[in-house]
Amino acid sequence: MLYSFTFITMVGGNPKHDAYGFRYWKTPGAFAEYLSTGNIGRFEGFLAAVWSAAFCVVGPEYISMVAAEAKHPRVYIKSAFKTVYWRFCVFFILGSLCCGIVVSHTDPILNDAAGTGTAAGSPYVIAMTNLGINVLPHIVNALLFTSIFSAGNTYCYCASRSLYGLALEGRAPRILTKCWGGNPLLCFAVVLCFAMLSFLSLSSGSNVVLTWMTNLITAGGIINYIVITTTYICFYRACKAQNFDRSKLPYLGRFQPYSAYIGLVWMSFVVIFYGYSAFRPWSVKNFFTYYTMVILAPILYVGWKLIKRTRILRPHEVDLIWEADSINVYETLETDPPVGLWTEVVELVGLRLAQLRGKRQQEV
């Protein structure tokens, strides 16, 4: 809907009949200056934008979290991961382009609402207000609520399962392994406690603390990507050393290992230089806000290696088979074929209706 709004209004389909097109890309320009002026300032603005975008772009890789609970992981996870590329293109790249089309980065309303954490800072809402569109901003606010709820639901699920996995490995309290109906409710309750920190945005003073936490979380997300690319490079080297044919796997990554190296270099560049503003001028507070996770991650890794006395495996020592036989047996016993999304939805609704009818008959 927002993409349609962008196209229709930019060609003149708005109350003011203003066909603004790509006006804001020319005046004041597509790249905003930040800290400095000229080309250096525009490059610094680009770095600041990359850091802000990094907080939003973290998440599509969380599809792998459902592999342990998927009925046909080799089929469903493979299909789901193929949609990640389209999600990045449609939701992130096109969304960023539309934001730059509908509103100027020098818009006073946009700059005043920046950092408030409310829908008033949405470029689409500001563009609708500037064009004299009255009802549509309220609809967008409602849609934003549904997307926020969906994102929160995803993060709660992934965080609770991650905590549960840590508890199973003995890296979190053992009590967190207790489940009810197959669900780690204690882990879910712990995760919801951290969600309460979102109320910090209600106060201007505590909003600063929330900004610090956002920076820490963003750095953690980028480090997560660095770990993912590093892990894949090690996996690729192990496959080469053991003459393991990757084409036999359910999912084959293309353009490897070059894609992994490009991702590793780019993410390392972002995580190293994103906090450069802490040096202009020097600020201890800003430095630790940006670089705490960068310092903490290597300390935790090296500390674990020293305390547990573990070592890095060489490529020919890596176990590429692991529990493949058990997985093959499971998929052989799982005789019902995988179905599509809408078939699953219909079956789920039908199952619940059948359960309700059964309970009513028992009550009668």
mmCIF file of C-alpha atoms in Angstrom:
data_model
loop_
_atom_site.group_PDB
_atom_site.id
_atom_site.type_symbol
_atom_site.label_atom_id
_atom_site.label_comp_id
_atom_site.label_asym_id
_atom_site.label_seq_id
_atom_site.Cartn_x
_atom_site.Cartn_y
_atom_site.Cartn_z
ATOM 1 C CA MET A 1 0.000 0.000 0.000
ATOM 2 C CA LEU A 2 2.787 2.425 0.891
ATOM 3 C CA TYR A 3 4.565 1.678 -2.377
ATOM 4 C CA SER A 4 1.357 2.439 -4.264
ATOM 5 C CA PHE A 5 0.977 5.644 -2.255
ATOM 6 C CA THR A 6 4.511 6.671 -3.220
ATOM 7 C CA PHE A 7 3.999 6.060 -6.932
ATOM 8 C CA ILE A 8 0.542 7.642 -7.152
ATOM 9 C CA THR A 9 1.458 10.796 -5.232
ATOM 10 C CA MET A 10 4.822 11.335 -6.957
ATOM 11 C CA VAL A 11 3.087 11.478 -10.367
ATOM 12 C CA GLY A 12 0.524 14.007 -9.130
ATOM 13 C CA GLY A 13 -2.199 11.856 -7.592
ATOM 14 C CA ASN A 14 -2.581 13.922 -4.423
ATOM 15 C CA PRO A 15 -4.865 16.744 -3.174
ATOM 16 C CA LYS A 16 -2.300 19.373 -4.198
ATOM 17 C CA HIS A 17 -1.812 17.829 -7.668
ATOM 18 C CA ASP A 18 1.927 18.196 -7.104
ATOM 19 C CA ALA A 19 3.902 15.802 -9.305
ATOM 20 C CA TYR A 20 7.035 16.041 -7.187
ATOM 21 C CA GLY A 21 8.715 12.959 -8.675
ATOM 22 C CA PHE A 22 12.335 12.747 -7.527
ATOM 23 C CA ARG A 23 12.460 16.383 -6.453
ATOM 24 C CA TYR A 24 13.959 15.670 -3.037
ATOM 25 C CA TRP A 25 16.810 13.734 -4.625
ATOM 26 C CA LYS A 26 17.899 16.961 -6.313
ATOM 27 C CA THR A 27 16.895 19.543 -3.699
ATOM 28 C CA PRO A 28 18.310 19.303 -1.049
ATOM 29 C CA GLY A 29 19.946 16.147 -2.445
ATOM 30 C CA ALA A 30 19.982 12.414 -1.903
ATOM 31 C CA PHE A 31 22.896 12.437 0.569
ATOM 32 C CA ALA A 32 22.713 14.514 3.735
ATOM 33 C CA GLU A 33 25.786 15.995 5.385
ATOM 34 C CA TYR A 34 26.635 14.875 8.911
ATOM 35 C CA LEU A 35 29.256 16.340 11.279
ATOM 36 C CA SER A 36 31.359 17.636 8.377
ATOM 37 C CA THR A 37 30.544 19.421 5.124
ATOM 38 C CA GLY A 38 31.118 18.523 1.511
ATOM 39 C CA ASN A 39 31.877 15.019 0.311
ATOM 40 C CA ILE A 40 33.287 13.962 3.688
ATOM 41 C CA GLY A 41 30.104 15.099 5.406
ATOM 42 C CA ARG A 42 27.959 13.173 2.929
ATOM 43 C CA PHE A 43 30.093 10.066 3.453
ATOM 44 C CA GLU A 44 29.678 10.437 7.215
ATOM 45 C CA GLY A 45 25.952 10.784 6.666
ATOM 46 C CA PHE A 46 25.997 7.549 4.693
ATOM 47 C CA LEU A 47 27.784 5.770 7.560
ATOM 48 C CA ALA A 48 25.241 7.097 10.055
ATOM 49 C CA ALA A 49 22.403 5.891 7.824
ATOM 50 C CA VAL A 50 23.980 2.438 7.521
ATOM 51 C CA TRP A 51 24.171 2.183 11.299
ATOM 52 C CA SER A 52 20.525 3.196 11.711
ATOM 53 C CA ALA A 53 19.456 0.756 9.004
ATOM 54 C CA ALA A 54 21.417 -2.061 10.653
ATOM 55 C CA PHE A 55 19.032 -2.017 13.606
ATOM 56 C CA CYS A 56 16.043 -2.547 11.294
ATOM 57 C CA VAL A 57 17.568 -5.088 8.924
ATOM 58 C CA VAL A 58 18.475 -7.620 11.629
ATOM 59 C CA GLY A 59 15.926 -10.419 11.747
ATOM 60 C CA PRO A 60 15.389 -12.323 8.463
ATOM 61 C CA GLU A 61 18.003 -14.901 9.463
ATOM 62 C CA TYR A 62 15.833 -15.833 12.448
ATOM 63 C CA ILE A 63 13.943 -18.197 10.142
ATOM 64 C CA SER A 64 16.521 -20.809 11.116
ATOM 65 C CA MET A 65 15.194 -20.693 14.692
ATOM 66 C CA VAL A 66 12.081 -22.647 13.721
ATOM 67 C CA ALA A 67 14.084 -25.533 12.230
ATOM 68 C CA ALA A 68 13.971 -27.464 15.506
ATOM 69 C CA GLU A 69 10.162 -27.285 15.595
ATOM 70 C CA ALA A 70 9.382 -27.617 11.888
ATOM 71 C CA LYS A 71 7.781 -30.868 10.770
ATOM 72 C CA HIS A 72 9.704 -30.977 7.490
ATOM 73 C CA PRO A 73 12.717 -28.708 8.130
ATOM 74 C CA ARG A 74 14.598 -29.674 4.978
ATOM 75 C CA VAL A 75 11.614 -28.642 2.867
ATOM 76 C CA TYR A 76 10.098 -25.724 4.758
ATOM 77 C CA ILE A 77 13.305 -24.009 5.882
ATOM 78 C CA LYS A 78 14.746 -24.292 2.390
ATOM 79 C CA SER A 79 11.675 -22.644 0.865
ATOM 80 C CA ALA A 80 11.553 -19.984 3.572
ATOM 81 C CA PHE A 81 15.184 -18.972 3.147
ATOM 82 C CA LYS A 82 14.706 -18.487 -0.579
ATOM 83 C CA THR A 83 12.214 -15.723 0.223
ATOM 84 C CA VAL A 84 14.785 -13.842 2.312
ATOM 85 C CA TYR A 85 16.331 -12.279 -0.798
ATOM 86 C CA TRP A 86 12.964 -10.967 -1.947
ATOM 87 C CA ARG A 87 12.223 -9.657 1.542
ATOM 88 C CA PHE A 88 15.456 -7.703 1.601
ATOM 89 C CA CYS A 89 14.719 -6.253 -1.827
ATOM 90 C CA VAL A 90 11.021 -5.459 -1.345
ATOM 91 C CA PHE A 91 10.817 -4.431 2.298
ATOM 92 C CA PHE A 92 14.212 -2.854 2.926
ATOM 93 C CA ILE A 93 15.659 -1.563 -0.346
ATOM 94 C CA LEU A 94 12.399 -0.403 -1.953
ATOM 95 C CA GLY A 95 11.173 0.885 1.402
ATOM 96 C CA SER A 96 14.288 3.035 1.796
ATOM 97 C CA LEU A 97 13.904 4.394 -1.729
ATOM 98 C CA CYS A 98 10.273 5.319 -1.090
ATOM 99 C CA CYS A 99 11.158 7.144 2.129
ATOM 100 C CA GLY A 100 13.694 9.231 0.228
ATOM 101 C CA ILE A 101 11.138 10.024 -2.469
ATOM 102 C CA VAL A 102 8.143 11.147 -0.393
ATOM 103 C CA VAL A 103 9.886 13.453 2.092
ATOM 104 C CA SER A 104 13.004 15.612 2.270
ATOM 105 C CA HIS A 105 15.658 14.870 4.866
ATOM 106 C CA THR A 106 15.544 18.575 5.794
ATOM 107 C CA ASP A 107 11.818 18.493 6.588
ATOM 108 C CA PRO A 108 11.368 20.261 9.969
ATOM 109 C CA ILE A 109 8.630 17.862 11.119
ATOM 110 C CA LEU A 110 10.856 14.883 10.308
ATOM 111 C CA ASN A 111 13.818 16.322 12.198
ATOM 112 C CA ASP A 112 11.719 17.340 15.213
ATOM 113 C CA ALA A 113 10.079 13.908 15.442
ATOM 114 C CA ALA A 114 13.345 12.000 14.990
ATOM 115 C CA GLY A 115 14.124 9.862 18.019
ATOM 116 C CA THR A 116 10.695 10.295 19.608
ATOM 117 C CA GLY A 117 9.832 6.631 19.011
ATOM 118 C CA THR A 118 6.326 7.502 17.792
ATOM 119 C CA ALA A 119 4.526 7.107 14.483
ATOM 120 C CA ALA A 120 4.714 10.886 14.072
ATOM 121 C CA GLY A 121 8.282 10.388 12.867
ATOM 122 C CA SER A 122 7.239 8.098 10.015
ATOM 123 C CA PRO A 123 8.236 9.589 6.630
ATOM 124 C CA TYR A 124 4.977 8.320 5.136
ATOM 125 C CA VAL A 125 2.830 9.989 7.798
ATOM 126 C CA ILE A 126 4.754 13.249 7.361
ATOM 127 C CA ALA A 127 4.389 13.067 3.572
ATOM 128 C CA MET A 128 0.641 12.484 3.872
ATOM 129 C CA THR A 129 0.311 15.445 6.224
ATOM 130 C CA ASN A 130 2.324 17.702 3.906
ATOM 131 C CA LEU A 131 0.144 16.697 0.949
ATOM 132 C CA GLY A 132 -3.085 17.402 2.848
ATOM 133 C CA ILE A 133 -4.233 13.777 3.124
ATOM 134 C CA ASN A 134 -6.270 13.439 6.322
ATOM 135 C CA VAL A 135 -7.556 9.871 6.783
ATOM 136 C CA LEU A 136 -4.678 7.813 5.408
ATOM 137 C CA PRO A 137 -2.193 8.677 8.223
ATOM 138 C CA HIS A 138 -4.500 7.006 10.770
ATOM 139 C CA ILE A 139 -4.670 3.882 8.612
ATOM 140 C CA VAL A 140 -0.878 3.835 8.378
ATOM 141 C CA ASN A 141 -0.615 4.151 12.160
ATOM 142 C CA ALA A 142 -2.875 1.115 12.535
ATOM 143 C CA LEU A 143 -0.775 -0.843 10.038
ATOM 144 C CA LEU A 144 2.382 0.168 11.892
ATOM 145 C CA PHE A 145 0.861 -1.258 15.064
ATOM 146 C CA THR A 146 0.266 -4.626 13.394
ATOM 147 C CA SER A 147 3.823 -4.734 12.014
ATOM 148 C CA ILE A 148 5.272 -3.833 15.419
ATOM 149 C CA PHE A 149 3.191 -6.568 17.032
ATOM 150 C CA SER A 150 4.408 -9.066 14.435
ATOM 151 C CA ALA A 151 8.052 -8.080 14.963
ATOM 152 C CA GLY A 152 7.671 -8.282 18.738
ATOM 153 C CA ASN A 153 6.085 -11.703 18.432
ATOM 154 C CA THR A 154 9.008 -12.919 16.317
ATOM 155 C CA TYR A 155 11.656 -11.590 18.676
ATOM 156 C CA CYS A 156 9.912 -13.063 21.731
ATOM 157 C CA TYR A 157 9.792 -16.454 20.042
ATOM 158 C CA CYS A 158 13.446 -16.383 18.971
ATOM 159 C CA ALA A 159 14.700 -15.042 22.306
ATOM 160 C CA SER A 160 12.782 -17.632 24.335
ATOM 161 C CA ARG A 161 14.051 -20.490 22.138
ATOM 162 C CA SER A 162 17.617 -19.179 22.336
ATOM 163 C CA LEU A 163 17.402 -19.014 26.121
ATOM 164 C CA TYR A 164 15.933 -22.513 26.188
ATOM 165 C CA GLY A 165 18.807 -23.806 24.060
ATOM 166 C CA LEU A 166 21.344 -22.204 26.399
ATOM 167 C CA ALA A 167 19.633 -23.877 29.357
ATOM 168 C CA LEU A 168 19.787 -27.284 27.647
ATOM 169 C CA GLU A 169 23.531 -26.831 27.112
ATOM 170 C CA GLY A 170 24.075 -25.843 30.743
ATOM 171 C CA ARG A 171 24.838 -22.186 29.947
ATOM 172 C CA ALA A 172 21.686 -20.883 31.645
ATOM 173 C CA PRO A 173 19.790 -21.939 34.807
ATOM 174 C CA ARG A 174 18.540 -25.513 34.551
ATOM 175 C CA ILE A 175 15.040 -24.555 35.667
ATOM 176 C CA LEU A 176 14.524 -22.828 32.318
ATOM 177 C CA THR A 177 14.431 -26.224 30.582
ATOM 178 C CA LYS A 178 11.004 -26.981 32.087
ATOM 179 C CA CYS A 179 8.230 -26.960 29.483
ATOM 180 C CA TRP A 180 4.440 -27.028 29.569
ATOM 181 C CA GLY A 181 2.794 -28.522 26.513
ATOM 182 C CA GLY A 182 6.125 -28.392 24.698
ATOM 183 C CA ASN A 183 6.517 -24.642 25.292
ATOM 184 C CA PRO A 184 9.315 -23.153 27.449
ATOM 185 C CA LEU A 185 7.011 -20.795 29.352
ATOM 186 C CA LEU A 186 9.642 -19.834 31.934
ATOM 187 C CA CYS A 187 11.965 -18.694 29.153
ATOM 188 C CA PHE A 188 9.092 -16.774 27.605
ATOM 189 C CA ALA A 189 8.385 -15.045 30.940
ATOM 190 C CA VAL A 190 12.038 -14.016 31.309
ATOM 191 C CA VAL A 191 12.046 -12.577 27.786
ATOM 192 C CA LEU A 192 8.878 -10.564 28.456
ATOM 193 C CA CYS A 193 10.572 -8.957 31.457
ATOM 194 C CA PHE A 194 13.139 -7.423 29.115
ATOM 195 C CA ALA A 195 10.344 -6.239 26.829
ATOM 196 C CA MET A 196 9.204 -3.962 29.646
ATOM 197 C CA LEU A 197 12.278 -1.833 28.966
ATOM 198 C CA SER A 198 10.408 -0.388 25.990
ATOM 199 C CA PHE A 199 8.531 1.836 28.444
ATOM 200 C CA LEU A 200 11.769 3.797 28.849
ATOM 201 C CA SER A 201 10.834 5.654 25.674
ATOM 202 C CA LEU A 202 7.950 7.351 27.512
ATOM 203 C CA SER A 203 10.327 9.682 29.346
ATOM 204 C CA SER A 204 12.760 12.059 27.689
ATOM 205 C CA GLY A 205 15.494 11.246 30.219
ATOM 206 C CA SER A 206 15.113 7.481 30.078
ATOM 207 C CA ASN A 207 14.829 7.692 26.290
ATOM 208 C CA VAL A 208 18.578 8.331 26.281
ATOM 209 C CA VAL A 209 19.094 5.015 28.071
ATOM 210 C CA LEU A 210 16.892 3.313 25.484
ATOM 211 C CA THR A 211 19.084 4.810 22.740
ATOM 212 C CA TRP A 212 22.155 3.336 24.411
ATOM 213 C CA MET A 213 20.490 -0.066 24.560
ATOM 214 C CA THR A 214 19.488 0.215 20.905
ATOM 215 C CA ASN A 215 23.116 0.839 19.963
ATOM 216 C CA LEU A 216 24.223 -2.182 21.993
ATOM 217 C CA ILE A 217 21.566 -4.391 20.389
ATOM 218 C CA THR A 218 22.482 -3.190 16.899
ATOM 219 C CA ALA A 219 26.157 -3.938 17.503
ATOM 220 C CA GLY A 220 25.189 -7.386 18.762
ATOM 221 C CA GLY A 221 23.154 -8.011 15.614
ATOM 222 C CA ILE A 222 26.044 -7.040 13.343
ATOM 223 C CA ILE A 223 28.438 -9.228 15.344
ATOM 224 C CA ASN A 224 25.914 -12.030 14.880
ATOM 225 C CA TYR A 225 26.227 -11.609 11.102
ATOM 226 C CA ILE A 226 30.023 -11.660 11.438
ATOM 227 C CA VAL A 227 29.804 -14.940 13.356
ATOM 228 C CA ILE A 228 27.427 -16.394 10.742
ATOM 229 C CA THR A 229 29.747 -15.549 7.835
ATOM 230 C CA THR A 230 32.812 -16.789 9.738
ATOM 231 C CA THR A 231 31.044 -20.045 10.597
ATOM 232 C CA TYR A 232 30.068 -20.590 6.974
ATOM 233 C CA ILE A 233 33.631 -19.949 5.782
ATOM 234 C CA CYS A 234 34.871 -22.584 8.236
ATOM 235 C CA PHE A 235 32.135 -24.953 7.044
ATOM 236 C CA TYR A 236 33.101 -24.349 3.412
ATOM 237 C CA ARG A 237 36.760 -25.051 4.158
ATOM 238 C CA ALA A 238 35.780 -28.274 5.949
ATOM 239 C CA CYS A 239 33.749 -29.400 2.927
ATOM 240 C CA LYS A 240 36.721 -28.753 0.658
ATOM 241 C CA ALA A 241 39.153 -30.557 2.961
ATOM 242 C CA GLN A 242 36.912 -33.632 3.251
ATOM 243 C CA ASN A 243 35.747 -33.639 -0.395
ATOM 244 C CA PHE A 244 32.159 -33.233 0.767
ATOM 245 C CA ASP A 245 29.770 -32.426 -2.083
ATOM 246 C CA ARG A 246 27.638 -29.470 -0.984
ATOM 247 C CA SER A 247 25.209 -30.045 -3.851
ATOM 248 C CA LYS A 248 23.843 -33.052 -1.926
ATOM 249 C CA LEU A 249 22.586 -30.767 0.822
ATOM 250 C CA PRO A 250 18.939 -29.577 0.817
ATOM 251 C CA TYR A 251 20.083 -25.984 0.342
ATOM 252 C CA LEU A 252 23.117 -24.775 -1.603
ATOM 253 C CA GLY A 253 24.503 -21.281 -1.118
ATOM 254 C CA ARG A 254 25.436 -19.605 -4.389
ATOM 255 C CA PHE A 255 28.612 -17.652 -5.181
ATOM 256 C CA GLN A 256 30.457 -19.143 -2.224
ATOM 257 C CA PRO A 257 32.809 -18.560 -0.529
ATOM 258 C CA TYR A 258 33.010 -15.102 -2.115
ATOM 259 C CA SER A 259 29.618 -13.997 -0.797
ATOM 260 C CA ALA A 260 30.631 -14.987 2.725
ATOM 261 C CA TYR A 261 33.910 -13.069 2.493
ATOM 262 C CA ILE A 262 32.146 -9.977 1.141
ATOM 263 C CA GLY A 263 29.636 -10.132 3.987
ATOM 264 C CA LEU A 264 32.407 -10.611 6.553
ATOM 265 C CA VAL A 265 34.438 -7.647 5.287
ATOM 266 C CA TRP A 266 31.406 -5.359 4.992
ATOM 267 C CA MET A 267 30.013 -6.181 8.429
ATOM 268 C CA SER A 268 33.450 -5.800 10.000
ATOM 269 C CA PHE A 269 33.766 -2.391 8.356
ATOM 270 C CA VAL A 270 30.381 -1.306 9.705
ATOM 271 C CA VAL A 271 30.969 -2.511 13.264
ATOM 272 C CA ILE A 272 34.408 -0.853 13.429
ATOM 273 C CA PHE A 273 33.559 2.548 11.979
ATOM 274 C CA TYR A 274 29.931 3.054 13.005
ATOM 275 C CA GLY A 275 30.906 4.741 16.290
ATOM 276 C CA TYR A 276 33.372 7.204 14.793
ATOM 277 C CA SER A 277 31.265 10.110 16.092
ATOM 278 C CA ALA A 278 32.466 9.228 19.614
ATOM 279 C CA PHE A 279 35.877 10.592 18.584
ATOM 280 C CA ARG A 280 34.503 13.926 17.287
ATOM 281 C CA PRO A 281 34.836 15.190 19.951
ATOM 282 C CA TRP A 282 36.039 12.405 22.216
ATOM 283 C CA SER A 283 33.282 11.109 24.496
ATOM 284 C CA VAL A 284 33.782 8.187 26.882
ATOM 285 C CA LYS A 285 30.017 7.732 27.199
ATOM 286 C CA ASN A 286 29.448 7.516 23.456
ATOM 287 C CA PHE A 287 32.479 5.268 22.980
ATOM 288 C CA PHE A 288 31.186 2.600 25.343
ATOM 289 C CA THR A 289 27.668 3.016 23.966
ATOM 290 C CA TYR A 290 28.890 2.056 20.506
ATOM 291 C CA TYR A 291 31.791 -0.290 21.204
ATOM 292 C CA THR A 292 30.844 -2.221 24.357
ATOM 293 C CA MET A 293 29.637 -5.220 22.348
ATOM 294 C CA VAL A 294 32.681 -5.016 20.062
ATOM 295 C CA ILE A 295 34.926 -5.310 23.128
ATOM 296 C CA LEU A 296 32.747 -7.778 25.024
ATOM 297 C CA ALA A 297 32.295 -10.357 22.236
ATOM 298 C CA PRO A 298 36.017 -11.236 21.829
ATOM 299 C CA ILE A 299 36.456 -11.293 25.618
ATOM 300 C CA LEU A 300 33.614 -13.803 25.993
ATOM 301 C CA TYR A 301 34.946 -15.953 23.159
ATOM 302 C CA VAL A 302 38.543 -16.029 24.401
ATOM 303 C CA GLY A 303 37.396 -16.451 28.010
ATOM 304 C CA TRP A 304 35.289 -19.474 27.086
ATOM 305 C CA LYS A 305 38.200 -21.027 25.207
ATOM 306 C CA LEU A 306 40.548 -20.531 28.154
ATOM 307 C CA ILE A 307 38.165 -21.660 30.893
ATOM 308 C CA LYS A 308 36.715 -24.671 29.061
ATOM 309 C CA ARG A 309 40.045 -25.447 27.367
ATOM 310 C CA THR A 310 38.441 -25.972 23.985
ATOM 311 C CA ARG A 311 40.250 -25.523 20.692
ATOM 312 C CA ILE A 312 39.447 -24.561 17.137
ATOM 313 C CA LEU A 313 38.982 -27.622 14.951
ATOM 314 C CA ARG A 314 40.917 -27.957 11.736
ATOM 315 C CA PRO A 315 38.918 -28.400 8.504
ATOM 316 C CA HIS A 316 39.597 -32.146 8.286
ATOM 317 C CA GLU A 317 38.513 -32.634 11.929
ATOM 318 C CA VAL A 318 35.039 -31.132 11.578
ATOM 319 C CA ASP A 319 32.147 -33.612 11.858
ATOM 320 C CA LEU A 320 30.037 -32.956 8.772
ATOM 321 C CA ILE A 321 27.811 -35.989 9.306
ATOM 322 C CA TRP A 322 26.813 -35.506 12.964
ATOM 323 C CA GLU A 323 23.271 -36.943 13.418
ATOM 324 C CA ALA A 324 22.404 -37.237 9.735
ATOM 325 C CA ASP A 325 21.266 -40.850 10.146
ATOM 326 C CA SER A 326 18.778 -39.914 12.881
ATOM 327 C CA ILE A 327 17.412 -37.080 10.761
ATOM 328 C CA ASN A 328 17.016 -39.378 7.749
ATOM 329 C CA VAL A 329 15.118 -41.916 9.868
ATOM 330 C CA TYR A 330 12.837 -39.185 11.214
ATOM 331 C CA GLU A 331 12.006 -37.886 7.742
ATOM 332 C CA THR A 332 11.389 -41.439 6.520
ATOM 333 C CA LEU A 333 8.894 -42.108 9.314
ATOM 334 C CA GLU A 334 7.198 -38.760 8.682
ATOM 335 C CA THR A 335 5.117 -40.098 5.813
ATOM 336 C CA ASP A 336 2.622 -37.252 5.305
ATOM 337 C CA PRO A 337 3.878 -35.024 2.489
ATOM 338 C CA PRO A 338 4.530 -31.329 3.116
ATOM 339 C CA VAL A 339 1.786 -28.966 2.018
ATOM 340 C CA GLY A 340 1.536 -25.281 1.241
ATOM 341 C CA LEU A 341 0.763 -22.400 3.572
ATOM 342 C CA TRP A 342 -2.953 -22.048 2.830
ATOM 343 C CA THR A 343 -3.494 -25.797 3.086
ATOM 344 C CA GLU A 344 -1.868 -25.737 6.510
ATOM 345 C CA VAL A 345 -4.052 -22.820 7.610
ATOM 346 C CA VAL A 346 -7.222 -24.616 6.500
ATOM 347 C CA GLU A 347 -6.124 -27.837 8.195
ATOM 348 C CA LEU A 348 -5.265 -25.952 11.378
ATOM 349 C CA VAL A 349 -8.668 -24.237 11.493
ATOM 350 C CA GLY A 350 -10.428 -27.505 10.685
ATOM 351 C CA LEU A 351 -8.515 -29.314 13.422
ATOM 352 C CA ARG A 352 -9.443 -26.730 16.011
ATOM 353 C CA LEU A 353 -13.079 -26.804 14.963
ATOM 354 C CA ALA A 354 -13.078 -30.593 15.273
ATOM 355 C CA GLN A 355 -11.567 -30.350 18.747
ATOM 356 C CA LEU A 356 -14.233 -27.850 19.825
ATOM 357 C CA ARG A 357 -17.017 -30.107 18.522
ATOM 358 C CA GLY A 358 -15.514 -33.053 20.404
ATOM 359 C CA LYS A 359 -15.423 -31.121 23.676
ATOM 360 C CA ARG A 360 -19.030 -29.973 23.256
ATOM 361 C CA GLN A 361 -20.167 -33.537 22.576
ATOM 362 C CA GLN A 362 -18.377 -34.731 25.697
ATOM 363 C CA GLU A 363 -20.049 -31.999 27.767
ATOM 364 C CA VAL A 364 -23.473 -33.018 26.443
#
